[in-house]
Short mmCIF file of C-alpha atoms in Angstrom, two decimals:
data_model
loop_
_atom_site.label_atom_id
_atom_site.label_comp_id
_atom_site.label_asym_id
_atom_site.label_seq_id
_atom_site.Cartn_x
_atom_site.Cartn_y
_atom_site.Cartn_z
CA MET A 167 -99.13 -0.15 185.53
CA ASN A 168 -98.05 2.59 183.11
CA ILE A 169 -97.55 2.27 179.35
CA ARG A 170 -93.77 1.89 179.52
CA GLN A 171 -93.95 -0.93 182.08
CA SER A 172 -96.58 -2.67 179.94
CA LEU A 173 -94.32 -2.48 176.90
CA LEU A 174 -91.31 -3.81 178.81
CA GLN A 175 -93.38 -6.68 180.21
CA LEU A 176 -94.67 -7.42 176.73
CA ASN A 177 -91.10 -7.42 175.44
CA GLU A 178 -89.92 -9.89 178.08
CA SER A 179 -92.75 -12.26 177.33
CA SER A 180 -92.90 -12.14 173.56
CA SER A 181 -89.75 -10.74 171.95
CA ASP A 182 -86.06 -10.20 172.49
CA ASP A 183 -85.82 -7.47 169.82
CA ASP A 184 -84.99 -4.21 171.60
CA ASP A 185 -85.37 -2.29 168.35
CA GLU A 186 -89.08 -3.17 168.16
CA ILE A 187 -89.73 -1.87 171.68
CA SER A 188 -87.77 1.33 171.08
CA PHE A 189 -89.75 1.85 167.91
CA ALA A 190 -93.06 1.32 169.74
CA GLU A 191 -91.98 3.54 172.61
CA TYR A 192 -90.93 6.22 170.13
CA HIS A 193 -94.31 6.40 168.43
CA ILE A 194 -96.28 6.39 171.70
CA PHE A 195 -94.23 8.96 173.59
CA HIS A 196 -93.74 11.33 170.62
CA GLN A 197 -97.38 11.69 169.67
CA PRO A 198 -98.74 15.15 170.60
CA SER A 199 -101.66 13.64 172.55
CA HIS A 200 -99.28 11.66 174.81
CA SER A 201 -96.61 14.30 175.24
CA LYS A 202 -96.59 15.51 178.85
CA ARG A 203 -93.41 17.58 178.95
CA LYS A 204 -92.12 20.60 177.09
CA HIS A 205 -89.78 19.91 174.16
CA ASP A 206 -86.95 22.44 173.95
CA GLY A 207 -85.72 21.94 170.39
CA SER A 208 -87.48 18.81 169.15
CA ILE A 209 -90.92 18.94 167.56
CA PRO A 210 -93.51 16.72 169.24
CA GLY A 211 -94.60 14.01 166.83
CA HIS A 212 -91.67 14.63 164.49
CA LEU A 213 -90.06 11.44 163.25
CA VAL A 214 -86.26 11.67 163.48
CA LYS A 215 -84.58 9.86 160.61
CA PHE A 216 -81.56 7.72 161.37
CA ARG A 217 -79.51 8.25 158.20
CA ASP A 218 -76.35 6.41 159.29
CA ARG A 219 -74.14 9.20 157.97
CA GLN A 220 -70.89 7.43 158.71
CA ALA A 221 -71.86 4.42 156.62
CA GLY A 222 -73.00 6.77 153.87
CA HIS A 223 -69.65 8.54 153.84
CA ALA A 224 -67.75 5.24 153.82
CA ARG A 225 -69.77 4.02 150.84
CA MET A 226 -69.28 7.29 148.91
CA TYR A 227 -65.57 7.28 149.67
CA GLN A 228 -65.21 3.74 148.34
CA ASP A 229 -67.25 4.64 145.27
CA TYR A 230 -65.22 7.67 144.19
CA LEU A 231 -62.18 8.62 146.32
CA ALA A 232 -60.58 5.35 147.37
CA GLU A 233 -57.43 4.17 145.62
CA ASN A 234 -59.31 1.23 144.10
CA SER A 235 -62.61 3.04 143.79
CA THR A 236 -65.76 1.34 142.55
CA PHE A 237 -66.24 3.89 139.78
CA SER A 238 -63.47 4.90 137.39
CA LEU A 239 -61.97 8.36 136.86
CA THR A 240 -64.07 8.61 133.71
CA ASP A 241 -67.22 8.00 135.76
CA PHE A 242 -66.08 10.63 138.25
CA ARG A 243 -65.47 13.16 135.47
CA ARG A 244 -68.90 12.57 133.98
CA ARG A 245 -70.78 12.88 137.29
CA TYR A 246 -68.82 15.72 138.86
CA ARG A 247 -68.00 17.50 135.55
CA MET A 248 -64.32 17.75 136.51
CA SER A 249 -61.32 15.58 137.27
CA ARG A 250 -60.99 14.00 140.68
CA ASP A 251 -57.81 15.95 141.45
CA LEU A 252 -59.52 19.26 140.73
CA PHE A 253 -62.53 18.26 142.82
CA LYS A 254 -60.30 17.35 145.76
CA ARG A 255 -58.49 20.67 145.42
CA ILE A 256 -61.78 22.57 145.51
CA MET A 257 -63.12 20.51 148.42
CA ALA A 258 -59.97 21.05 150.49
CA ALA A 259 -59.99 24.80 149.83
CA VAL A 260 -63.65 25.14 150.78
CA GLU A 261 -63.14 23.12 153.95
CA ASP A 262 -60.17 25.28 154.97
CA HIS A 263 -62.11 28.46 154.26
CA ASP A 264 -65.37 27.67 156.09
CA ASP A 265 -65.63 25.63 159.31
CA TYR A 266 -69.16 24.67 158.28
CA PHE A 267 -67.67 22.02 155.98
CA LYS A 268 -65.43 20.46 158.63
CA PHE A 269 -66.43 17.14 160.16
CA LYS A 270 -67.86 17.68 163.66
CA PHE A 271 -69.72 15.98 166.50
CA ASN A 272 -72.84 17.57 167.93
CA ALA A 273 -73.64 18.15 171.61
CA ALA A 274 -74.85 14.56 171.95
CA SER A 275 -71.53 13.26 170.52
CA THR A 276 -73.31 12.16 167.36
CA PRO A 277 -71.05 12.37 164.27
CA GLY A 278 -72.15 14.86 161.64
CA LEU A 279 -71.74 14.99 157.89
CA SER A 280 -68.34 14.96 156.23
CA CYS A 281 -67.17 17.66 153.84
CA PHE A 282 -67.31 15.12 151.01
CA GLN A 283 -71.00 14.46 151.68
CA LYS A 284 -71.94 18.14 151.77
CA VAL A 285 -69.95 19.05 148.68
CA THR A 286 -71.22 16.02 146.76
CA ALA A 287 -74.81 17.01 147.51
CA VAL A 288 -74.04 20.51 146.25
CA PHE A 289 -72.47 19.16 143.06
CA ARG A 290 -75.51 16.96 142.42
CA MET A 291 -77.68 20.07 142.51
CA ILE A 292 -75.30 22.15 140.40
CA THR A 293 -74.34 19.57 137.78
CA TYR A 294 -77.63 17.70 137.43
CA GLY A 295 -80.04 20.46 138.46
CA VAL A 296 -81.91 18.12 140.82
CA ALA A 297 -84.03 19.17 143.78
CA ALA A 298 -82.40 19.47 147.19
CA ASP A 299 -84.13 16.40 148.61
CA ALA A 300 -83.13 14.18 145.68
CA THR A 301 -79.67 13.51 147.18
CA ASP A 302 -80.84 12.11 150.51
CA GLU A 303 -81.01 8.43 149.55
CA TYR A 304 -77.35 8.25 148.50
CA VAL A 305 -75.58 11.07 150.31
CA ARG A 306 -77.65 10.67 153.53
CA ILE A 307 -78.28 14.38 153.95
CA GLY A 308 -81.43 16.37 154.66
CA GLU A 309 -83.03 18.89 152.31
CA SER A 310 -82.44 21.96 154.48
CA THR A 311 -78.79 20.98 154.99
CA VAL A 312 -78.28 20.67 151.22
CA ILE A 313 -79.67 24.16 150.62
CA GLU A 314 -77.53 25.61 153.39
CA SER A 315 -74.46 23.79 152.03
CA LEU A 316 -75.10 25.14 148.53
CA LYS A 317 -75.30 28.74 149.71
CA LYS A 318 -72.14 28.45 151.78
CA PHE A 319 -70.29 26.52 149.05
CA VAL A 320 -70.84 29.08 146.28
CA LYS A 321 -69.82 31.93 148.59
CA ALA A 322 -66.63 30.05 149.48
CA ILE A 323 -65.83 29.43 145.80
CA ILE A 324 -66.18 33.15 145.02
CA LYS A 325 -64.10 34.17 148.03
CA VAL A 326 -61.29 31.64 147.55
CA PHE A 327 -61.01 31.43 143.75
CA GLY A 328 -62.74 34.53 142.43
CA ASP A 329 -59.67 36.78 142.23
CA GLU A 330 -57.79 34.27 140.12
CA TYR A 331 -60.48 32.72 137.95
CA LEU A 332 -62.88 35.62 137.44
CA ARG A 333 -60.51 38.48 136.71
CA ALA A 334 -59.98 41.11 134.07
CA PRO A 335 -57.10 40.35 131.66
CA ASN A 336 -53.72 41.59 132.84
CA GLU A 337 -50.79 42.37 130.52
CA MET A 338 -49.80 38.72 130.10
CA ASP A 339 -53.40 37.71 129.40
CA THR A 340 -53.85 40.56 126.94
CA SER A 341 -50.69 39.68 125.04
CA ARG A 342 -51.83 36.09 124.68
CA LEU A 343 -55.33 37.12 123.55
CA LEU A 344 -53.90 39.54 120.98
CA ALA A 345 -51.60 36.84 119.61
CA ILE A 346 -54.55 34.44 119.24
CA GLY A 347 -56.59 37.14 117.52
CA GLN A 348 -53.73 37.94 115.13
CA GLU A 349 -53.42 34.26 114.20
CA ARG A 350 -57.15 34.00 113.49
CA GLY A 351 -57.17 37.07 111.26
CA PHE A 352 -58.43 39.64 113.75
CA PRO A 353 -55.52 41.73 115.09
CA GLY A 354 -56.52 43.57 118.26
CA MET A 355 -59.33 41.14 119.17
CA LEU A 356 -59.74 40.38 122.89
CA GLY A 357 -62.66 37.94 122.62
CA SER A 358 -66.36 37.90 121.78
CA ILE A 359 -69.30 39.21 123.79
CA ASP A 360 -72.96 38.27 124.18
CA CYS A 361 -75.72 37.82 126.75
CA MET A 362 -77.62 34.80 128.09
CA HIS A 363 -80.98 34.61 129.90
CA TRP A 364 -81.47 32.41 132.97
CA ARG A 365 -85.11 31.60 133.69
CA TRP A 366 -86.29 32.55 137.19
CA LYS A 367 -89.12 30.19 138.16
CA ASN A 368 -89.67 31.62 141.63
CA CYS A 369 -89.57 35.28 140.65
CA PRO A 370 -91.95 37.23 142.94
CA SER A 371 -95.24 37.93 141.19
CA SER A 372 -94.89 41.68 141.64
CA TRP A 373 -91.61 41.58 139.64
CA HIS A 374 -92.85 39.51 136.70
CA GLY A 375 -93.35 42.49 134.44
CA MET A 376 -89.88 43.85 135.11
CA TYR A 377 -88.11 40.51 134.65
CA SER A 378 -90.11 39.08 131.72
CA CYS A 379 -88.40 39.08 128.34
CA HIS A 380 -89.07 37.88 124.80
CA LEU A 381 -89.42 34.39 126.26
CA HIS A 382 -92.57 35.63 128.05
CA GLU A 383 -91.29 34.51 131.43
CA PRO A 384 -89.04 36.07 134.09
CA THR A 385 -85.29 35.79 133.41
CA ILE A 386 -82.03 37.25 134.70
CA ILE A 387 -79.29 38.26 132.25
CA LEU A 388 -75.66 37.16 132.19
CA GLU A 389 -73.22 39.18 130.04
CA VAL A 390 -70.04 37.34 129.11
CA VAL A 391 -66.77 37.87 127.22
CA ALA A 392 -65.13 34.60 126.16
CA SER A 393 -62.01 33.66 124.22
CA GLN A 394 -61.29 30.78 121.85
CA ASN A 395 -60.40 28.34 124.63
CA LEU A 396 -63.80 29.09 126.26
CA TRP A 397 -62.24 30.96 129.17
CA ILE A 398 -64.71 33.56 130.45
CA TRP A 399 -62.91 36.86 131.05
CA HIS A 400 -65.87 38.96 132.05
CA ALA A 401 -69.18 38.00 133.68
CA PHE A 402 -71.83 40.56 134.62
CA PHE A 403 -75.00 39.07 136.09
CA GLY A 404 -78.19 40.32 137.69
CA LEU A 405 -80.12 42.67 135.41
CA PRO A 406 -83.81 41.92 134.74
CA GLY A 407 -84.66 40.01 131.59
CA SER A 408 -86.69 42.91 130.18
CA HIS A 409 -83.38 44.58 129.27
CA ASN A 410 -81.67 43.97 125.94
CA ASP A 411 -77.94 43.64 125.27
CA ILE A 412 -77.50 47.41 124.86
CA ASN A 413 -79.15 48.20 128.22
CA VAL A 414 -76.94 45.61 129.90
CA LEU A 415 -73.83 47.04 128.25
CA HIS A 416 -74.56 50.55 129.55
CA ARG A 417 -74.65 49.20 133.11
CA SER A 418 -71.79 46.76 132.73
CA PRO A 419 -68.29 47.46 134.14
CA LEU A 420 -66.72 46.00 130.99
CA PHE A 421 -64.95 49.21 129.94
CA SER A 422 -64.48 50.76 133.39
CA LYS A 423 -60.78 49.91 133.63
CA LEU A 424 -60.20 51.17 130.10
CA ALA A 425 -61.92 54.49 130.87
CA GLU A 426 -59.95 54.85 134.10
CA GLY A 427 -56.64 54.21 132.36
CA GLN A 428 -55.98 50.97 134.24
CA ALA A 429 -56.38 48.46 131.39
CA PRO A 430 -53.26 46.99 129.74
CA GLN A 431 -51.96 49.01 126.81
CA VAL A 432 -52.89 47.74 123.35
CA TYR A 433 -51.17 48.77 120.09
CA TYR A 434 -51.71 47.18 116.67
CA ASN A 435 -51.73 48.16 113.02
CA ILE A 436 -54.24 47.07 110.38
CA ASN A 437 -54.06 48.09 106.75
CA GLY A 438 -51.70 50.97 107.54
CA HIS A 439 -53.80 52.42 110.40
CA ASP A 440 -52.73 52.42 114.06
CA TYR A 441 -55.14 51.53 116.88
CA THR A 442 -54.75 51.80 120.65
CA MET A 443 -57.82 49.97 121.98
CA GLY A 444 -58.69 46.29 121.72
CA TYR A 445 -62.12 45.21 120.52
CA TYR A 446 -64.68 42.43 120.95
CA LEU A 447 -66.61 40.63 118.24
CA ALA A 448 -70.34 41.22 118.69
CA ASP A 449 -73.66 40.60 116.97
CA GLY A 450 -75.77 43.23 115.26
CA ILE A 451 -77.61 44.58 118.31
CA TYR A 452 -74.49 46.09 119.85
CA PRO A 453 -73.72 49.76 119.18
CA SER A 454 -71.19 50.92 116.59
CA TRP A 455 -68.37 51.66 119.03
CA ALA A 456 -64.64 51.56 118.40
CA THR A 457 -64.41 48.64 120.84
CA PHE A 458 -66.81 46.39 118.89
CA VAL A 459 -66.53 44.71 115.50
CA LYS A 460 -69.87 43.54 114.11
CA THR A 461 -70.75 41.54 111.05
CA ILE A 462 -72.06 43.16 107.85
CA PRO A 463 -75.78 42.53 107.26
CA GLU A 464 -76.56 41.47 103.70
CA PRO A 465 -72.95 41.91 102.49
CA GLN A 466 -72.29 42.73 98.85
CA GLY A 467 -69.09 41.66 97.10
CA ASN A 468 -66.67 38.83 97.82
CA LYS A 469 -64.57 40.75 100.35
CA ARG A 470 -67.49 41.80 102.49
CA LYS A 471 -69.11 38.37 102.26
CA TYR A 472 -65.87 36.77 103.32
CA PHE A 473 -65.50 39.17 106.27
CA ALA A 474 -69.06 38.45 107.44
CA LYS A 475 -68.44 34.73 107.27
CA ALA A 476 -65.16 34.97 109.20
CA GLN A 477 -66.57 37.34 111.85
CA GLU A 478 -69.61 35.16 112.50
CA ALA A 479 -67.45 32.03 112.73
CA VAL A 480 -65.06 33.50 115.30
CA ARG A 481 -67.81 35.25 117.27
CA LYS A 482 -69.31 31.83 118.03
CA ASP A 483 -66.68 31.42 120.77
CA VAL A 484 -69.03 33.08 123.25
CA GLU A 485 -71.96 30.93 122.10
CA ARG A 486 -69.83 27.84 122.64
CA ALA A 487 -68.89 29.09 126.10
CA PHE A 488 -72.58 29.47 126.99
CA GLY A 489 -73.29 25.97 125.70
CA VAL A 490 -70.45 24.37 127.66
CA LEU A 491 -71.33 26.29 130.84
CA GLN A 492 -74.93 25.09 130.67
CA SER A 493 -73.89 21.56 129.76
CA ARG A 494 -71.52 21.31 132.73
CA PHE A 495 -73.84 22.95 135.24
CA ALA A 496 -77.46 22.06 134.58
CA ILE A 497 -78.59 24.36 137.39
CA VAL A 498 -78.04 27.38 135.09
CA ARG A 499 -79.70 25.64 132.14
CA GLY A 500 -82.99 24.91 133.86
CA PRO A 501 -85.24 27.35 135.72
CA ALA A 502 -83.84 28.92 138.89
CA HIS A 503 -85.74 27.78 142.00
CA PHE A 504 -84.29 30.11 144.61
CA TRP A 505 -86.15 33.20 145.73
CA ASP A 506 -83.44 35.79 146.37
CA GLN A 507 -81.23 37.39 143.73
CA GLU A 508 -78.10 37.29 145.88
CA THR A 509 -78.12 33.49 146.01
CA LEU A 510 -78.74 33.28 142.26
CA GLY A 511 -75.84 35.67 141.62
CA ASP A 512 -73.52 33.61 143.81
CA ILE A 513 -74.52 30.40 142.03
CA MET A 514 -73.87 31.91 138.59
CA LYS A 515 -70.50 33.38 139.59
CA ALA A 516 -69.40 30.11 141.21
CA CYS A 517 -70.34 28.16 138.07
CA VAL A 518 -68.33 30.57 135.90
CA ILE A 519 -65.33 30.27 138.22
CA MET A 520 -65.45 26.46 138.23
CA HIS A 521 -65.91 26.51 134.44
CA ASN A 522 -62.63 28.42 134.12
CA MET A 523 -60.93 26.06 136.56
CA ILE A 524 -61.99 23.11 134.39
CA VAL A 525 -60.72 24.89 131.26
CA GLU A 526 -57.33 25.31 132.94
CA ASP A 527 -57.24 21.80 134.41
CA GLU A 528 -58.03 20.08 131.13
CA GLY A 529 -55.16 21.69 129.28
CA GLU A 530 -56.92 24.47 127.40
CA VAL A 531 -54.63 26.95 129.15
CA ASP A 532 -50.85 26.64 128.94
CA PRO A 533 -49.69 25.15 132.27
CA ASP A 534 -46.63 27.42 132.17
CA GLU A 535 -48.99 30.37 132.35
CA ARG A 536 -50.86 29.25 135.43
CA PHE A 537 -51.74 32.20 137.62
CA GLN A 538 -50.07 31.73 140.97
CA ASP A 539 -50.51 35.15 142.51
CA GLY A 540 -54.27 35.08 142.96
CA GLY A 541 -55.59 38.56 143.55
CA ASP A 542 -52.45 40.23 142.21
CA ASN A 543 -53.61 39.33 138.72
CA VAL A 544 -56.54 41.72 138.93
CA GLN A 545 -54.50 44.74 139.99
CA PRO A 546 -53.98 47.52 137.42
CA SER A 547 -51.05 46.77 135.15
CA HIS A 548 -50.10 50.45 135.29
CA ASP A 549 -51.19 53.11 137.72
CA GLN A 550 -52.92 56.09 136.16
CA HIS A 551 -55.42 58.52 137.61
CA PRO A 552 -56.91 60.46 134.69
CA ASP A 553 -58.51 63.80 135.33
CA LEU A 554 -62.07 64.51 134.25
CA ASP A 555 -61.13 65.73 130.77
CA GLU A 556 -59.06 62.60 130.07
CA PHE A 557 -61.86 60.38 131.40
CA ILE A 558 -64.41 62.05 129.11
CA GLU A 559 -62.05 61.84 126.13
CA THR A 560 -61.49 58.12 126.69
CA HIS A 561 -65.25 57.57 126.80
CA ARG A 562 -65.57 59.45 123.54
CA LYS A 563 -62.93 57.26 121.91
CA ILE A 564 -64.61 54.07 123.13
CA ARG A 565 -67.91 55.15 121.50
CA ASP A 566 -66.44 56.66 118.34
CA LYS A 567 -68.48 55.51 115.32
CA GLU A 568 -65.92 56.71 112.75
CA THR A 569 -63.23 54.52 114.30
CA HIS A 570 -65.70 51.61 114.32
CA HIS A 571 -66.39 51.88 110.58
CA GLN A 572 -62.70 52.44 109.76
CA LEU A 573 -61.69 49.41 111.79
CA GLN A 574 -64.32 47.29 110.07
CA GLN A 575 -63.13 48.34 106.61
CA ASP A 576 -59.51 47.67 107.54
CA LEU A 577 -60.40 44.20 108.76
CA VAL A 578 -62.29 43.49 105.53
CA GLU A 579 -59.12 44.24 103.55
CA HIS A 580 -56.82 42.47 106.02
CA LEU A 581 -58.82 39.24 106.01
CA TRP A 582 -59.12 39.19 102.24
CA GLN A 583 -55.39 39.75 101.72
CA HIS A 584 -54.00 37.43 104.42
CA HIS A 585 -56.59 34.83 105.43
CA SER A 586 -58.97 34.26 102.53
CA ASP A 587 -57.78 30.66 102.13
CA GLN A 588 -58.57 29.65 105.76
CA TYR A 589 -62.37 29.79 105.78
#
């Protein structure tokens, strides 16, 4: 009598529970010492987990997406960092873009994971910064599937929404930014600029020296330009943490459109002087270029003290943007656990894109100025092809120190005359 017949006979004589016999059979016939046949795909001795994915999806749906959901919209906003409508819009777009997120049956007609389960697992990693296997108990999804879902999700976000929500300012955007700057006492201002370091826990040992910074651990740098409403207009990510803000700036494409004559035209007058290039508020490490306005270290006199106070107050927009980005997406606040730079870059870009989508969805951007044309918004507002001499001359104007100091002095007078009662 073989082992299976013995088990069946034991079952008939002592128990009517088929689940107990199947469990016993499973452990006997899947041990390596008892395996007699070749396994083409399964691992001998590997315990297959029955996660009951359908029940998991039904429970999650009732918790968050049903009409009378268990948890309120406020709970949803706190746990997903965005409104339910925006989340559903993102989930639908990702599912349409990549078949990986569509609900399927495998070759054995076993139902797979729903798009909601995969995307929820990704959001748990992004918003809470948890490990990949920490979502299994609720979402009913394996660790390797979560990691694969995360990589595919961030690529889909960049592909579907990147042109609209991570674009250079067009003419309409520039006009709005200039109007905001004028109202705040800085005519010609397009935003504020700074850099942020993201710790890289799993940086290869051979790269530690190149990526280590003043924090004495490997980091990767993100350069950002942000406006008052926390919208991020420029994001340049990927340089080693050993660089400083100046090194990053020299490699950044921030002024490429301006040098190529494709940026929107800017004209403004301050204190009787005309200017044709917008500028960004920056801290003291940035160079004295015509496109930057820095504070005055150790200012003397009421006018200069007032200018320094106003400049430092408005420049904090970019610091606030960093704080909100890290608060919404804990994955970029804690140490990065992935090994390859491409995945880290995709994660950072996707978080910036979703940050801008939340800014728009929550009313920080005028709904009448929603950007419907997608990629058309990043096309040059006017078509110019400067020759080499014009290209070099534009570069010279961008880096002109005399214009930088003149602009700073004009702003000192302008703020003192028109806005001294606001700060």
